[in-house]
PDB file of C-alpha atoms and ligand atoms in Angstrom:
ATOM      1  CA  UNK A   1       0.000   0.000   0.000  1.00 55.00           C
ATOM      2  CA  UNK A   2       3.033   2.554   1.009  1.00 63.00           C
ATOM      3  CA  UNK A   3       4.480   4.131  -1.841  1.00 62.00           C
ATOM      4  CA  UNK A   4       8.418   4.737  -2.306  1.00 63.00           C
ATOM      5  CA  UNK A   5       8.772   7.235   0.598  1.00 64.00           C
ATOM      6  CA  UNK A   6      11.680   9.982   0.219  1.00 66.00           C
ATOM      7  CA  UNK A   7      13.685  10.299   2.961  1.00 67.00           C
ATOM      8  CA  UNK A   8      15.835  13.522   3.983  1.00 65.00           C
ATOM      9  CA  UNK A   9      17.963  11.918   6.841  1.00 63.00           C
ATOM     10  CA  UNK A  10      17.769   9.452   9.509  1.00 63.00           C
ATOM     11  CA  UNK A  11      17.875  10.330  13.106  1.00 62.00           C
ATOM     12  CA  UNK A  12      18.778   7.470  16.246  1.00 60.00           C
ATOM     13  CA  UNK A  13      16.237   8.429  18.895  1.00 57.00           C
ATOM     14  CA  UNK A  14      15.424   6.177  22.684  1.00 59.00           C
ATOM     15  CA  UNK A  15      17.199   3.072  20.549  1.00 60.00           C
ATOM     16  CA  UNK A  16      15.523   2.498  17.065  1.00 64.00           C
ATOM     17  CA  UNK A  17      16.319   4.648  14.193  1.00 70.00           C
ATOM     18  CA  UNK A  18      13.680   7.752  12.770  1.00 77.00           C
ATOM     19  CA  UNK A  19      13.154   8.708   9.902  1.00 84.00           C
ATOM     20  CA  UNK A  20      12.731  12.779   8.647  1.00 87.00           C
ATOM     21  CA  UNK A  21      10.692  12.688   5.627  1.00 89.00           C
ATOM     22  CA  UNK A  22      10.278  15.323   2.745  1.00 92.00           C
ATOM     23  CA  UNK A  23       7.101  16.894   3.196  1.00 96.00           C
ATOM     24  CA  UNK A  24       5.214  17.755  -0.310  1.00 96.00           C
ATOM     25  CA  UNK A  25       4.238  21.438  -1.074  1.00 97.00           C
ATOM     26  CA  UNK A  26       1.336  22.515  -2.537  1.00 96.00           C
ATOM     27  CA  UNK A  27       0.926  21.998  -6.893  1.00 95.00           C
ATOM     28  CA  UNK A  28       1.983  17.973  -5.838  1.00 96.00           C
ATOM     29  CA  UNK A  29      -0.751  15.513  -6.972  1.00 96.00           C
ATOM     30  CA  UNK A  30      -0.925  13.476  -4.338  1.00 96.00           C
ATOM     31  CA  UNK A  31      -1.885  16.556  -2.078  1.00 97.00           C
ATOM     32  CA  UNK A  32      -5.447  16.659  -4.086  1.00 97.00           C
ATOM     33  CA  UNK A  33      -6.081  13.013  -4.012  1.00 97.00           C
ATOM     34  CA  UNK A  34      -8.359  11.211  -1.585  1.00 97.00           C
ATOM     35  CA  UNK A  35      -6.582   9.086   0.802  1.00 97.00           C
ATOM     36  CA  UNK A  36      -7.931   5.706   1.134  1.00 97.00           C
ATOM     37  CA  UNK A  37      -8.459   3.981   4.731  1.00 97.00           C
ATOM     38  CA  UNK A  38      -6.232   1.586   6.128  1.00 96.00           C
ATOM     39  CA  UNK A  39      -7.309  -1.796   6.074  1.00 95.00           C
ATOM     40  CA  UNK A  40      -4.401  -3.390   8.450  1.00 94.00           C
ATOM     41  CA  UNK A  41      -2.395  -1.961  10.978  1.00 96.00           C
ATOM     42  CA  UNK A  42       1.275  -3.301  10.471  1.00 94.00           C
ATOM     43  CA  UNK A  43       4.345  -2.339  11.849  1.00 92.00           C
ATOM     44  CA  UNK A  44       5.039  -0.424   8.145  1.00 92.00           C
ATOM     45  CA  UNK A  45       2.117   1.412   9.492  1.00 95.00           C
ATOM     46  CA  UNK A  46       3.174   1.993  13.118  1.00 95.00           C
ATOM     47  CA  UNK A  47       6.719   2.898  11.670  1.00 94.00           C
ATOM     48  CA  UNK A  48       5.403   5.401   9.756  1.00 95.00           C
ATOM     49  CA  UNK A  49       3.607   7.062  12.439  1.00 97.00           C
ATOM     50  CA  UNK A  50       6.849   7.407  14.040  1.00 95.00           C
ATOM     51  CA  UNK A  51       8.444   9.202  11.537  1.00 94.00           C
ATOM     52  CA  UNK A  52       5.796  11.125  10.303  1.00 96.00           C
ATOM     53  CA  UNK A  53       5.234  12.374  14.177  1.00 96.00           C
ATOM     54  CA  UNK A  54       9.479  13.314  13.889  1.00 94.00           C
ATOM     55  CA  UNK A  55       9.239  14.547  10.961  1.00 95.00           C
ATOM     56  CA  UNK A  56       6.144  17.319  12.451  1.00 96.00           C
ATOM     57  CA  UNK A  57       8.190  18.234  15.368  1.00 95.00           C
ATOM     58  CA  UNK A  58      11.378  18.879  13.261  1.00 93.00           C
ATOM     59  CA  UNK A  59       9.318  20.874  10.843  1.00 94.00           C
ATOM     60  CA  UNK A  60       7.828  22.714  14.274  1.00 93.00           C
ATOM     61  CA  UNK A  61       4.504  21.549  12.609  1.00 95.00           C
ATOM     62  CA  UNK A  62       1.470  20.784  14.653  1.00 96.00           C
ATOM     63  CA  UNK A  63       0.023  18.144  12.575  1.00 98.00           C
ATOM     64  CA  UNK A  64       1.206  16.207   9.580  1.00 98.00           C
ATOM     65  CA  UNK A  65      -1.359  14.145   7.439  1.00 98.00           C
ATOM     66  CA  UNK A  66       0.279  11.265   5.256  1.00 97.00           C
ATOM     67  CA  UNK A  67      -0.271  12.580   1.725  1.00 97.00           C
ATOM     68  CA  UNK A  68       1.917  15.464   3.010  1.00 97.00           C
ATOM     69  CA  UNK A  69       4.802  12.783   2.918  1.00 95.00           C
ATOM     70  CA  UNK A  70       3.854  11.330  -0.141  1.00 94.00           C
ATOM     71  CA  UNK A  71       1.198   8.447   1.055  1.00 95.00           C
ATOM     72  CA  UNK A  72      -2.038   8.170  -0.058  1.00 95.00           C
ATOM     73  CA  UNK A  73      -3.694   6.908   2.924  1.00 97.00           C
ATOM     74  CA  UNK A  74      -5.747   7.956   6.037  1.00 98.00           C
ATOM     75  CA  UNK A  75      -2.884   8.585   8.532  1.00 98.00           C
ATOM     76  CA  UNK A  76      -2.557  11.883  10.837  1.00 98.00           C
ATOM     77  CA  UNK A  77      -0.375  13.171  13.312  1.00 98.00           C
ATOM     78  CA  UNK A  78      -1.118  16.020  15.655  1.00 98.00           C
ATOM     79  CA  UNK A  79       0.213  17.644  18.711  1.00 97.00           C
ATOM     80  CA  UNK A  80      -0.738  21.335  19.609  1.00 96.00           C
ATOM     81  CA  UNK A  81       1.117  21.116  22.707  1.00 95.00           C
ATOM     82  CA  UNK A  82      -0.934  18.001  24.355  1.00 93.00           C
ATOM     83  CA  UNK A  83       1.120  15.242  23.707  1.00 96.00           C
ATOM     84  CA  UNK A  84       1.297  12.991  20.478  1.00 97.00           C
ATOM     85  CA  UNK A  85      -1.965  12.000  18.975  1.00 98.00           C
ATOM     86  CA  UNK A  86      -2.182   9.370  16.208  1.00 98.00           C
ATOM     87  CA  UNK A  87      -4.809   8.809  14.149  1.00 98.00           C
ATOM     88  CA  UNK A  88      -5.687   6.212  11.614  1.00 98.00           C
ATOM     89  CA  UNK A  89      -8.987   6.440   9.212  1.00 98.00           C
ATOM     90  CA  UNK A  90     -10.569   9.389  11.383  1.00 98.00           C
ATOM     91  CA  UNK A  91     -13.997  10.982  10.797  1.00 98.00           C
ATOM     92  CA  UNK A  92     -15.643  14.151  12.102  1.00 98.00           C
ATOM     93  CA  UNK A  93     -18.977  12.859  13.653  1.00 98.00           C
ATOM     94  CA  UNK A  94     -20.103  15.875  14.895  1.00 98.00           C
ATOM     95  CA  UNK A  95     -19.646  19.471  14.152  1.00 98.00           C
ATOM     96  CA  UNK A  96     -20.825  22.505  16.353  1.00 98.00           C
ATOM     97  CA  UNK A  97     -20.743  26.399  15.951  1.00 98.00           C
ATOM     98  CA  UNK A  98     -18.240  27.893  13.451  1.00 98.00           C
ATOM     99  CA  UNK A  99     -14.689  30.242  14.569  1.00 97.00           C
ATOM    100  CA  UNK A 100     -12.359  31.787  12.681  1.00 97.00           C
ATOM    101  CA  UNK A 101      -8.670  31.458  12.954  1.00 96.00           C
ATOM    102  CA  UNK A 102      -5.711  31.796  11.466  1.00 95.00           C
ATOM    103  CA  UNK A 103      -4.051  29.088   9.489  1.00 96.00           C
ATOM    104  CA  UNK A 104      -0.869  27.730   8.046  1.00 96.00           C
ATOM    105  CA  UNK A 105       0.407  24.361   6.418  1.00 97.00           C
ATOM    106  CA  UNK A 106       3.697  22.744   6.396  1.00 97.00           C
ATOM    107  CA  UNK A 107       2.901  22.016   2.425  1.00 97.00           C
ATOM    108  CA  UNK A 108       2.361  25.955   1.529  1.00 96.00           C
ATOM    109  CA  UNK A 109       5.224  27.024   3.431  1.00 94.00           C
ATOM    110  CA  UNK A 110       5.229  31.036   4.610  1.00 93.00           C
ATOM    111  CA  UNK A 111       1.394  31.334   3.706  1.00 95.00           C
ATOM    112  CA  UNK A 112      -1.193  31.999   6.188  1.00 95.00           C
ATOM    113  CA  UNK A 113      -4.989  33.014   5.798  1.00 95.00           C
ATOM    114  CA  UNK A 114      -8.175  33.160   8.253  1.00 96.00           C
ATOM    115  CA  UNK A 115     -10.313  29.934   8.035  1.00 97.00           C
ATOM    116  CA  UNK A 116     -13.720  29.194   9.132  1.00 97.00           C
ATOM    117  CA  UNK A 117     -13.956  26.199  11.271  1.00 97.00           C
ATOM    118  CA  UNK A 118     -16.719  24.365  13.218  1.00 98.00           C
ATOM    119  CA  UNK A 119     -15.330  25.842  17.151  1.00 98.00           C
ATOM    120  CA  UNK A 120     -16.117  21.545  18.633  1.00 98.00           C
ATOM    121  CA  UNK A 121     -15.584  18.816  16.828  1.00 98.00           C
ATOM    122  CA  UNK A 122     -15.770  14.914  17.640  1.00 98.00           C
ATOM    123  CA  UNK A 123     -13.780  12.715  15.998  1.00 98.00           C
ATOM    124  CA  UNK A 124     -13.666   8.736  15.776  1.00 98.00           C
ATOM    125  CA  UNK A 125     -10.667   7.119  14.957  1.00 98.00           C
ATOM    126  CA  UNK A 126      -8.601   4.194  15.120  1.00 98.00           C
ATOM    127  CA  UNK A 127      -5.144   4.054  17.690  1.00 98.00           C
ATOM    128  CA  UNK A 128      -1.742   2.371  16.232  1.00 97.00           C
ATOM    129  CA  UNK A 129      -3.300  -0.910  18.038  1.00 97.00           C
ATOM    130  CA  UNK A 130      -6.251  -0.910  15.866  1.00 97.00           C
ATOM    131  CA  UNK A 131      -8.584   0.281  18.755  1.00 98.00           C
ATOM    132  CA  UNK A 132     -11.245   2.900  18.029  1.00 98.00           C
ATOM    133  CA  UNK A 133     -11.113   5.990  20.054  1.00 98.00           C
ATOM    134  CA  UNK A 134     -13.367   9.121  20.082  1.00 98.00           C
ATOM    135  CA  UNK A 135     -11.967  12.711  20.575  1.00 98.00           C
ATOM    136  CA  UNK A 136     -14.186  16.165  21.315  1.00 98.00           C
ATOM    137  CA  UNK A 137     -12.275  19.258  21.302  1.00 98.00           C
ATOM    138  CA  UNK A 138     -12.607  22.614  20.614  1.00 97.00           C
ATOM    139  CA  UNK A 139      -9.734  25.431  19.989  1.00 96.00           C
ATOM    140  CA  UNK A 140      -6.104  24.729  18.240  1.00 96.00           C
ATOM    141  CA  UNK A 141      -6.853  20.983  18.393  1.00 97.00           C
ATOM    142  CA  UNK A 142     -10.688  21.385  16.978  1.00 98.00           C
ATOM    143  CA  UNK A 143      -8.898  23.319  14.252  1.00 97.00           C
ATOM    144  CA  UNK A 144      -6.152  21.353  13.536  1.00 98.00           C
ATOM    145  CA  UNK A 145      -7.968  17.683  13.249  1.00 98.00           C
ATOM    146  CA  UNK A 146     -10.577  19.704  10.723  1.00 98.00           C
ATOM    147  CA  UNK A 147      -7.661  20.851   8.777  1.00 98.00           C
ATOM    148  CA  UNK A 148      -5.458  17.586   9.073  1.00 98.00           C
ATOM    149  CA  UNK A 149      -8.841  15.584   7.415  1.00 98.00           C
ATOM    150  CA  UNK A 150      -8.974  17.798   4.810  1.00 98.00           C
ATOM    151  CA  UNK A 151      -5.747  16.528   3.947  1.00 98.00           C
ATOM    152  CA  UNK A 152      -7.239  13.138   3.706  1.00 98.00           C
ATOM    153  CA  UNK A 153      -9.837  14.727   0.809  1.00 98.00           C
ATOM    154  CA  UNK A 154      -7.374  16.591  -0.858  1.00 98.00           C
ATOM    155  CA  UNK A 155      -8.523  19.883   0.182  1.00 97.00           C
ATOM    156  CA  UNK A 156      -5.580  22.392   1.478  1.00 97.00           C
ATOM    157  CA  UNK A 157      -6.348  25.545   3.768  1.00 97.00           C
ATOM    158  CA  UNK A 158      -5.823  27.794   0.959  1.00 96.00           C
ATOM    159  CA  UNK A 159      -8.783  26.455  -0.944  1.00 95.00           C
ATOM    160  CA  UNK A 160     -11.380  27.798   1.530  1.00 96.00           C
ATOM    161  CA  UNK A 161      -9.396  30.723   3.390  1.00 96.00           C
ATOM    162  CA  UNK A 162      -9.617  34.646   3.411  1.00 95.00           C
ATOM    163  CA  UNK A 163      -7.347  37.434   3.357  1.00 92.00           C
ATOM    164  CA  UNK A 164      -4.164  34.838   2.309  1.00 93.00           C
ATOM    165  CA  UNK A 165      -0.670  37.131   3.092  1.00 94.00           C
ATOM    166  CA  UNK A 166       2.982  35.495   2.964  1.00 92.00           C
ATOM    167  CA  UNK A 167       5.413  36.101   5.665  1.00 86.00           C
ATOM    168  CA  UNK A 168       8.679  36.847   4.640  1.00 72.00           C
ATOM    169  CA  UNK A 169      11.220  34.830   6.360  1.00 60.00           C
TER     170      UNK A 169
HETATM  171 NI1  LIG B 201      -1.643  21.208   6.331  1.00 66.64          NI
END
């Protein structure tokens, strides 16, 4: 199911070896494709929710979705400052109120635009162990799983936000 994955370097972290991958920016094809679920949870799966959750934190991301590094499938990272969370095939099963924020995307690097976002969201999804887990949140988190599932449907933030500026660096 995993296609050739490009790697930029390997890192040696608490014994077994991490890989940083090369995130894809924005015009890449498989950033407009929907992702299709995973049907077994391996250790090429597990594996690659280690490095994609490296490969985040190096970026100073706080999510990564897998067609960001390349894989078609239903894979996300997050952490907003709560600790890791890993999910596999999630869905928003509830949606409530709308907020506006301000957004930006490891794929459209120094871009950043206000987006309007259901303000709580629950979301079902399945743990690196195969077991299904519900999340409600609201805030950065809320925000971030709505935007990391996009991923999943090939939708980026700058297809639905406002007043887009670039920050020079
Ligand atoms: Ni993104």
């Amino acid at each position: 199911m995993l296609k050739f994955i490009s790697v930029n370097f390997v890192k040696f972290i608490g014994g077994i070896f991490v890989a940083i991958l090369d995130i894809k920016k924005a015009g890449d094809l498989v950033l407009k494709q929907q992702a299709k679920p995973i049907e077994k949870i391996d250790k090429t799966i597990r594996t690659l929710l280690d490095d994609m959750a490296e490969t985040m934190y190096k970026a100073n991301g706080v999510g990564l979705a897998a067609p960001q590094i390349g894989q078609s499938i239903q894979v996300v990272v997050i952490d907003v400052g709560e600790g890791l969370l890993e999910l596999i095939n999630p869905t928003i099963i509830r949606k409530e109120g709308t907020e506006i924020d301000t957004e930006g995307c490891l794929s459209v690097p120094g871009i950043y635009g206000e987006v309007e976002r259901a303000a709580k969201v629950s979301v079902e999804y399945l743990n690196r162990r195969g077991k299904r887990h519900r999340i409600t949140a609201t805030g950065l988190l809320a925000r971030c799983l709505q935007h990391e599932i996009d991923h999943l449907y090939g939708r980026l933030f700058i297809d639905i936000a406002n007043n887009l500026q670039k920050v020079q660096k």
